[in-house]
Amino acid sequence: MQMRCYCVTHHGQPLELVQREAPQPTGTEVLVRVKAAGLCHSDLHIWEGYNDLGGGKKLSLADRGIKLPLTMSHEICGEVVSAGPEAGDVKAGTMAVVHPWIGCGQCVACLRGEENICTKPQSLGVMRDGGFGDYVIVPHPRYLVDLGGLDPVKAAPLACAGVTTYSAIKKFGTRIHDEPVVIIGAGGLGMMAIEVLKALGAKGAIVVDVDAAKREAALKEGALAAIDARAPDAVEQVVKATGGGARAVLDLVGATPTVRLALDACTRGGHVVIVGLMGGDITLSLPIIPMRPLKIEGSYVGTLPELRELVALMREGKMQPSPVSSRPLGEINAALEALARGLVVGRQVLIP
Ligand SMILES: [Zn+2]
Ligand SMILES: [Zn+2]
């Protein structure tokens, strides 16, 4: 059985169409026919080959053990085709969203259920081949979350944009019910964050973005306010909109100016969760951390139980899908280009 996939063969060069034999599942593996595969901002970093650490320093993906050629996309929905002899009872034809944040299965993080922070990650679309192809191998059926009739195109972003924002928002605890959450960045993750806050019955979102079209889309999605990040009084506007300073800021950009803004907009006891990987660095006066006191926390994707909770929220109709635009997999290079130039509102989902 032949399959097509679009691979990163050289960093920064267009993805290459490769025809190859579809893999046969062995052991506990499951072969899934891809129905929808989301394009995430972190795919841009994989494609470029590094993360910007600021001060001219770069974290190369080769140093993280990422090898080429690689088929990207970690936001995969598909249909079970076949399974290895040790996979147990897996029904062909089952439609599922795939949890891509797979660990080694043996370390303490994995045993705690936090495979997403395993030190030997095996993530699909990052360390192993992902969804920009006709088929993908999933190492174990437990990573398949049944869609139960959900549209695969709308559900695919749950695997990264969804679980990432869900896991980050959960870190704020109960304060989301008392005060609005400030969301910096109204791209695919920002729109998803608004939906997650609604599904959890939170107070609401105040969105900050440099792009007018994205601010407009966020307001349409139900944001309480949208603030231009480049306005000279952006910090004052956030302080005013939150009624005296933010208690919860979700930075989905993670660049020098956005983290600065997040910290400056906090009131005493403010909590900043950084998710975005845009890059850069900041200088921080240490006494302000205990004196204000601030909580600065990182959040990296999410766990399999969190993805199950999120899919359940959508299956029960408590959460609406965030905006997606679908296009054929053959347009992947144009999709990548549009994302790199910041022209995308919502999520692009590719269909093989
Ligand atoms: Zn992602
Ligand atoms: Zn592990």
Short mmCIF file of C-alpha atoms and ligand atoms in Angstrom, two decimals:
data_model
loop_
_atom_site.label_atom_id
_atom_site.label_comp_id
_atom_site.label_asym_id
_atom_site.label_seq_id
_atom_site.Cartn_x
_atom_site.Cartn_y
_atom_site.Cartn_z
CA MET A 1 0.00 0.00 0.00
CA GLN A 2 1.52 3.29 -1.14
CA MET A 3 1.20 6.59 0.72
CA ARG A 4 2.08 10.23 0.17
CA CYS A 5 3.63 12.43 2.81
CA TYR A 6 5.04 15.94 2.87
CA CYS A 7 8.39 15.95 4.67
CA VAL A 8 10.87 18.46 6.01
CA THR A 9 14.03 17.31 4.25
CA HIS A 10 16.01 20.56 4.67
CA HIS A 11 15.18 23.21 7.28
CA GLY A 12 13.57 26.32 5.82
CA GLN A 13 13.05 24.71 2.38
CA PRO A 14 9.61 23.81 0.98
CA LEU A 15 8.26 20.50 2.25
CA GLU A 16 8.94 17.68 -0.17
CA LEU A 17 6.32 15.29 -1.47
CA VAL A 18 7.52 11.76 -0.82
CA GLN A 19 5.85 8.54 -2.02
CA ARG A 20 6.57 5.57 0.18
CA GLU A 21 5.22 2.22 1.31
CA ALA A 22 2.65 2.68 4.11
CA PRO A 23 4.06 1.30 7.38
CA GLN A 24 2.73 -1.97 8.81
CA PRO A 25 1.74 -1.78 12.50
CA THR A 26 3.71 -4.15 14.76
CA GLY A 27 3.40 -4.90 18.50
CA THR A 28 0.94 -2.46 20.10
CA GLU A 29 0.99 -0.05 17.13
CA VAL A 30 -2.09 1.19 15.30
CA LEU A 31 -2.16 2.35 11.68
CA VAL A 32 -4.43 5.38 11.24
CA ARG A 33 -5.63 6.87 7.95
CA VAL A 34 -5.32 10.63 8.35
CA LYS A 35 -8.57 12.59 7.83
CA ALA A 36 -7.40 15.97 9.08
CA ALA A 37 -4.05 17.39 10.23
CA GLY A 38 -3.65 20.82 11.80
CA LEU A 39 -0.78 23.20 11.11
CA CYS A 40 0.57 24.65 14.35
CA HIS A 41 2.87 27.61 14.95
CA SER A 42 5.42 25.25 16.51
CA ASP A 43 5.62 23.46 13.14
CA LEU A 44 7.21 26.68 11.87
CA HIS A 45 10.03 26.31 14.41
CA ILE A 46 10.54 22.66 13.49
CA TRP A 47 10.61 23.65 9.83
CA GLU A 48 13.09 26.50 10.49
CA GLY A 49 15.21 24.22 12.67
CA TYR A 50 15.60 26.23 15.87
CA ASN A 51 13.99 28.12 18.74
CA ASP A 52 15.15 31.67 19.47
CA LEU A 53 16.49 31.86 23.05
CA GLY A 54 17.19 35.59 22.86
CA GLY A 55 20.50 37.44 23.03
CA GLY A 56 21.50 35.87 19.71
CA LYS A 57 21.29 32.34 21.18
CA LYS A 58 19.42 29.60 19.38
CA LEU A 59 18.22 26.18 20.55
CA SER A 60 18.75 23.92 17.58
CA LEU A 61 16.22 21.19 17.03
CA ALA A 62 19.03 18.84 16.01
CA ASP A 63 20.34 19.23 19.60
CA ARG A 64 16.88 18.23 20.85
CA GLY A 65 17.25 15.01 18.83
CA ILE A 66 14.90 15.92 15.99
CA LYS A 67 16.02 14.12 12.84
CA LEU A 68 15.19 14.75 9.18
CA PRO A 69 13.39 13.80 7.04
CA LEU A 70 10.35 14.38 9.23
CA THR A 71 6.62 14.45 8.52
CA MET A 72 5.20 17.21 10.72
CA SER A 73 1.70 17.76 12.20
CA HIS A 74 0.88 16.76 15.72
CA GLU A 75 -2.84 17.64 15.38
CA ILE A 76 -4.19 14.47 13.82
CA CYS A 77 -7.67 13.02 13.42
CA GLY A 78 -8.09 9.79 11.54
CA GLU A 79 -9.65 6.41 11.13
CA VAL A 80 -8.21 3.16 12.49
CA VAL A 81 -7.12 0.93 9.60
CA SER A 82 -5.29 -1.93 11.31
CA ALA A 83 -3.36 -2.76 14.46
CA GLY A 84 -0.42 -4.89 15.59
CA PRO A 85 -0.95 -8.26 17.34
CA GLU A 86 -0.47 -6.78 20.85
CA ALA A 87 -2.72 -3.74 20.40
CA GLY A 88 -5.73 -5.50 21.94
CA ASP A 89 -9.29 -4.76 20.93
CA VAL A 90 -9.06 -1.91 18.40
CA LYS A 91 -11.91 -1.61 15.94
CA ALA A 92 -11.09 -0.73 12.34
CA GLY A 93 -13.12 2.29 11.27
CA THR A 94 -13.01 4.01 14.68
CA MET A 95 -12.60 7.77 14.22
CA ALA A 96 -10.29 9.32 16.77
CA VAL A 97 -8.17 12.31 17.62
CA VAL A 98 -4.60 11.22 18.37
CA HIS A 99 -2.79 12.31 21.54
CA PRO A 100 0.64 13.18 20.08
CA TRP A 101 2.53 14.05 23.31
CA ILE A 102 3.95 10.62 23.87
CA GLY A 103 6.74 9.85 26.33
CA CYS A 104 9.08 6.90 26.99
CA GLY A 105 6.42 5.24 29.18
CA GLN A 106 8.96 4.33 31.89
CA CYS A 107 10.23 7.47 33.64
CA VAL A 108 8.60 9.05 36.71
CA ALA A 109 6.90 11.75 34.62
CA CYS A 110 5.35 9.13 32.32
CA LEU A 111 4.27 6.96 35.27
CA ARG A 112 2.59 10.04 36.81
CA GLY A 113 0.65 10.44 33.55
CA GLU A 114 2.63 13.49 32.45
CA GLU A 115 4.07 12.02 29.27
CA ASN A 116 4.12 15.55 27.84
CA ILE A 117 7.08 16.44 30.06
CA CYS A 118 9.00 13.17 29.63
CA THR A 119 12.73 13.81 29.15
CA LYS A 120 12.79 11.30 26.27
CA PRO A 121 9.78 12.48 24.25
CA GLN A 122 8.49 10.48 21.29
CA SER A 123 5.96 13.09 20.15
CA LEU A 124 4.21 12.50 16.85
CA GLY A 125 5.03 15.10 14.21
CA VAL A 126 8.10 16.20 16.22
CA MET A 127 10.25 13.17 17.11
CA ARG A 128 8.29 10.66 15.00
CA ASP A 129 6.33 11.06 11.79
CA GLY A 130 3.06 12.96 12.14
CA GLY A 131 -0.06 13.76 10.17
CA PHE A 132 0.97 15.47 6.92
CA GLY A 133 0.60 12.18 5.04
CA ASP A 134 -2.02 9.61 4.15
CA TYR A 135 -1.24 7.36 7.15
CA VAL A 136 0.39 7.64 10.55
CA ILE A 137 1.59 5.02 13.03
CA VAL A 138 0.35 5.51 16.61
CA PRO A 139 2.46 3.51 19.12
CA HIS A 140 -0.45 2.35 21.31
CA PRO A 141 -4.27 2.47 21.09
CA ARG A 142 -4.49 4.35 24.41
CA TYR A 143 -3.43 7.50 22.52
CA LEU A 144 -6.63 7.39 20.43
CA VAL A 145 -9.52 9.43 21.83
CA ASP A 146 -12.83 8.46 20.21
CA LEU A 147 -14.42 11.36 18.33
CA GLY A 148 -17.95 10.07 18.90
CA GLY A 149 -19.29 11.76 15.79
CA LEU A 150 -17.32 15.03 16.05
CA ASP A 151 -16.09 16.52 12.77
CA PRO A 152 -12.41 15.50 12.38
CA VAL A 153 -11.52 18.86 10.79
CA LYS A 154 -12.90 20.79 13.76
CA ALA A 155 -11.54 18.32 16.33
CA ALA A 156 -7.94 18.05 15.04
CA PRO A 157 -6.78 21.29 16.74
CA LEU A 158 -7.78 19.84 20.13
CA ALA A 159 -4.61 17.71 20.08
CA CYS A 160 -2.33 20.75 20.40
CA ALA A 161 -4.07 24.15 20.40
CA GLY A 162 -6.86 22.67 22.52
CA VAL A 163 -4.95 20.67 25.08
CA THR A 164 -2.24 23.34 25.34
CA THR A 165 -4.68 26.12 26.21
CA TYR A 166 -6.79 23.81 28.40
CA SER A 167 -3.78 22.66 30.43
CA ALA A 168 -2.50 26.26 30.76
CA ILE A 169 -5.89 27.66 31.83
CA LYS A 170 -6.31 24.90 34.41
CA LYS A 171 -3.09 26.14 36.05
CA PHE A 172 -4.91 29.36 37.05
CA GLY A 173 -7.22 27.29 39.28
CA THR A 174 -10.47 28.86 40.50
CA ARG A 175 -9.45 32.48 39.86
CA ILE A 176 -10.79 32.19 36.29
CA HIS A 177 -14.29 32.36 37.81
CA ASP A 178 -13.61 35.61 39.69
CA GLU A 179 -11.65 37.71 37.20
CA PRO A 180 -11.20 37.85 33.43
CA VAL A 181 -8.14 36.11 32.00
CA VAL A 182 -5.87 38.28 29.85
CA ILE A 183 -4.93 36.38 26.71
CA ILE A 184 -1.93 37.66 24.78
CA GLY A 185 -2.07 36.49 21.16
CA ALA A 186 -5.31 35.89 19.25
CA GLY A 187 -4.08 33.30 16.75
CA GLY A 188 -5.22 29.67 16.73
CA LEU A 189 -4.40 29.21 20.42
CA GLY A 190 -6.02 32.48 21.45
CA MET A 191 -9.32 31.61 19.77
CA MET A 192 -9.21 28.17 21.38
CA ALA A 193 -8.50 29.74 24.80
CA ILE A 194 -11.67 31.85 24.50
CA GLU A 195 -13.69 28.68 23.81
CA VAL A 196 -12.06 26.81 26.71
CA LEU A 197 -12.86 29.67 29.12
CA LYS A 198 -16.49 29.64 27.94
CA ALA A 199 -16.70 25.85 28.33
CA LEU A 200 -15.35 26.08 31.89
CA GLY A 201 -17.85 28.80 32.82
CA ALA A 202 -15.08 31.36 33.41
CA LYS A 203 -15.60 35.11 33.78
CA GLY A 204 -14.23 35.78 30.29
CA ALA A 205 -11.24 36.87 28.24
CA ILE A 206 -9.51 40.17 27.56
CA VAL A 207 -7.50 39.71 24.40
CA VAL A 208 -4.29 41.53 23.44
CA ASP A 209 -2.92 41.34 19.90
CA VAL A 210 -1.05 43.55 17.43
CA ASP A 211 -3.35 42.61 14.55
CA ALA A 212 -6.70 44.39 14.10
CA ALA A 213 -8.30 41.49 12.17
CA LYS A 214 -7.36 39.06 14.95
CA ARG A 215 -8.72 41.43 17.64
CA GLU A 216 -11.95 41.69 15.65
CA ALA A 217 -12.19 37.88 15.38
CA ALA A 218 -11.61 37.56 19.14
CA LEU A 219 -14.42 40.01 19.92
CA LYS A 220 -16.71 38.06 17.60
CA GLU A 221 -15.72 34.91 19.48
CA GLY A 222 -16.90 36.51 22.70
CA ALA A 223 -13.87 38.29 24.21
CA LEU A 224 -14.89 41.02 26.72
CA ALA A 225 -12.34 43.46 25.29
CA ALA A 226 -9.55 43.52 22.70
CA ILE A 227 -6.48 45.69 23.17
CA ASP A 228 -3.80 46.66 20.65
CA ALA A 229 -0.50 45.34 22.02
CA ARG A 230 1.39 48.13 20.23
CA ALA A 231 -0.67 50.96 21.76
CA PRO A 232 1.64 53.13 23.90
CA ASP A 233 -0.78 52.75 26.81
CA ALA A 234 -1.44 49.01 26.31
CA VAL A 235 -0.50 48.22 29.94
CA GLU A 236 -2.87 50.93 31.30
CA GLN A 237 -5.64 49.62 29.05
CA VAL A 238 -5.22 46.10 30.44
CA VAL A 239 -5.13 47.43 34.02
CA LYS A 240 -8.34 49.37 33.36
CA ALA A 241 -10.12 46.50 31.59
CA THR A 242 -9.29 44.13 34.48
CA GLY A 243 -10.43 46.63 37.10
CA GLY A 244 -7.04 47.34 38.63
CA GLY A 245 -4.58 44.86 37.18
CA ALA A 246 -4.58 41.30 35.90
CA ARG A 247 -4.61 38.28 38.22
CA ALA A 248 -4.29 35.77 35.38
CA VAL A 249 -2.34 36.35 32.15
CA LEU A 250 -1.92 33.69 29.51
CA ASP A 251 0.94 34.59 27.16
CA LEU A 252 0.47 32.59 23.99
CA VAL A 253 3.24 34.48 22.18
CA GLY A 254 6.16 34.23 24.59
CA ALA A 255 8.31 37.03 23.17
CA THR A 256 10.25 39.74 25.02
CA PRO A 257 7.58 42.47 24.66
CA THR A 258 4.64 40.19 25.48
CA VAL A 259 6.17 38.77 28.67
CA ARG A 260 7.09 42.34 29.67
CA LEU A 261 3.49 43.41 29.06
CA ALA A 262 2.18 40.40 30.99
CA LEU A 263 4.31 41.18 34.06
CA ASP A 264 3.63 44.94 33.93
CA ALA A 265 -0.14 44.41 33.64
CA CYS A 266 -0.32 42.19 36.75
CA THR A 267 -1.71 43.35 40.04
CA ARG A 268 -0.26 42.01 43.32
CA GLY A 269 -0.58 38.24 43.37
CA GLY A 270 -0.77 38.06 39.58
CA HIS A 271 -0.14 34.76 37.83
CA VAL A 272 1.48 34.64 34.38
CA VAL A 273 1.46 31.39 32.43
CA ILE A 274 3.77 31.37 29.40
CA VAL A 275 2.93 29.00 26.58
CA GLY A 276 4.20 30.71 23.41
CA LEU A 277 7.63 29.88 22.01
CA MET A 278 8.24 32.98 19.89
CA GLY A 279 11.48 33.57 21.78
CA GLY A 280 13.64 36.27 23.25
CA ASP A 281 14.67 37.04 26.82
CA ILE A 282 13.90 39.53 29.60
CA THR A 283 15.75 41.14 32.47
CA LEU A 284 13.77 40.87 35.67
CA SER A 285 14.26 42.75 38.94
CA LEU A 286 14.17 39.84 41.37
CA PRO A 287 12.66 41.66 44.39
CA ILE A 288 9.46 42.25 42.44
CA ILE A 289 8.79 38.51 42.31
CA PRO A 290 8.40 38.17 46.11
CA MET A 291 7.21 41.73 46.76
CA ARG A 292 4.29 41.87 44.34
CA PRO A 293 4.26 38.67 44.62
CA LEU A 294 4.18 37.22 41.12
CA LYS A 295 3.81 33.67 39.93
CA ILE A 296 5.49 32.95 36.60
CA GLU A 297 4.86 29.50 35.22
CA GLY A 298 5.51 27.66 31.99
CA SER A 299 3.07 25.23 30.43
CA TYR A 300 3.95 22.76 27.71
CA VAL A 301 1.13 21.13 25.70
CA GLY A 302 -0.96 18.83 27.92
CA THR A 303 -1.61 15.31 29.17
CA LEU A 304 -3.66 12.46 27.72
CA PRO A 305 -6.27 12.73 30.53
CA GLU A 306 -6.58 16.46 29.74
CA LEU A 307 -7.19 15.69 26.05
CA ARG A 308 -9.87 13.17 27.09
CA GLU A 309 -11.56 15.83 29.29
CA LEU A 310 -11.46 18.33 26.45
CA VAL A 311 -12.93 15.93 23.87
CA ALA A 312 -15.66 15.06 26.39
CA LEU A 313 -16.51 18.78 26.78
CA MET A 314 -16.91 19.06 23.01
CA ARG A 315 -18.83 15.80 22.67
CA GLU A 316 -21.26 16.97 25.39
CA GLY A 317 -21.77 20.23 23.49
CA LYS A 318 -20.26 22.34 26.31
CA MET A 319 -17.45 23.56 24.11
CA GLN A 320 -17.69 24.91 20.59
CA PRO A 321 -14.90 24.30 18.07
CA SER A 322 -12.67 27.32 17.40
CA PRO A 323 -12.51 28.66 13.83
CA VAL A 324 -10.68 26.49 11.30
CA SER A 325 -10.05 26.76 7.59
CA SER A 326 -9.48 23.52 5.73
CA ARG A 327 -7.39 23.07 2.61
CA PRO A 328 -6.04 20.08 0.66
CA LEU A 329 -2.75 18.60 1.91
CA GLY A 330 -1.20 19.47 -1.46
CA GLU A 331 -1.36 23.15 -0.41
CA ILE A 332 0.80 22.58 2.67
CA ASN A 333 3.64 24.84 1.50
CA ALA A 334 1.26 27.72 0.83
CA ALA A 335 -0.31 27.13 4.26
CA LEU A 336 3.13 27.22 5.91
CA GLU A 337 3.98 30.44 4.05
CA ALA A 338 0.70 32.10 5.12
CA LEU A 339 1.35 31.12 8.76
CA ALA A 340 4.93 32.40 8.63
CA ARG A 341 3.66 35.76 7.34
CA GLY A 342 1.02 36.04 10.07
CA LEU A 343 -1.89 36.00 7.61
CA VAL A 344 -3.92 33.24 9.25
CA VAL A 345 -7.00 33.79 11.43
CA GLY A 346 -7.86 30.63 13.38
CA ARG A 347 -6.37 27.26 12.51
CA GLN A 348 -5.41 25.82 9.11
CA VAL A 349 -6.28 22.13 8.84
CA LEU A 350 -4.90 20.07 5.95
CA ILE A 351 -6.88 17.22 4.42
CA PRO A 352 -5.02 14.38 2.65
ZN ZN B 1 1.29 22.55 18.30
ZN ZN B 2 9.06 9.17 30.05
#
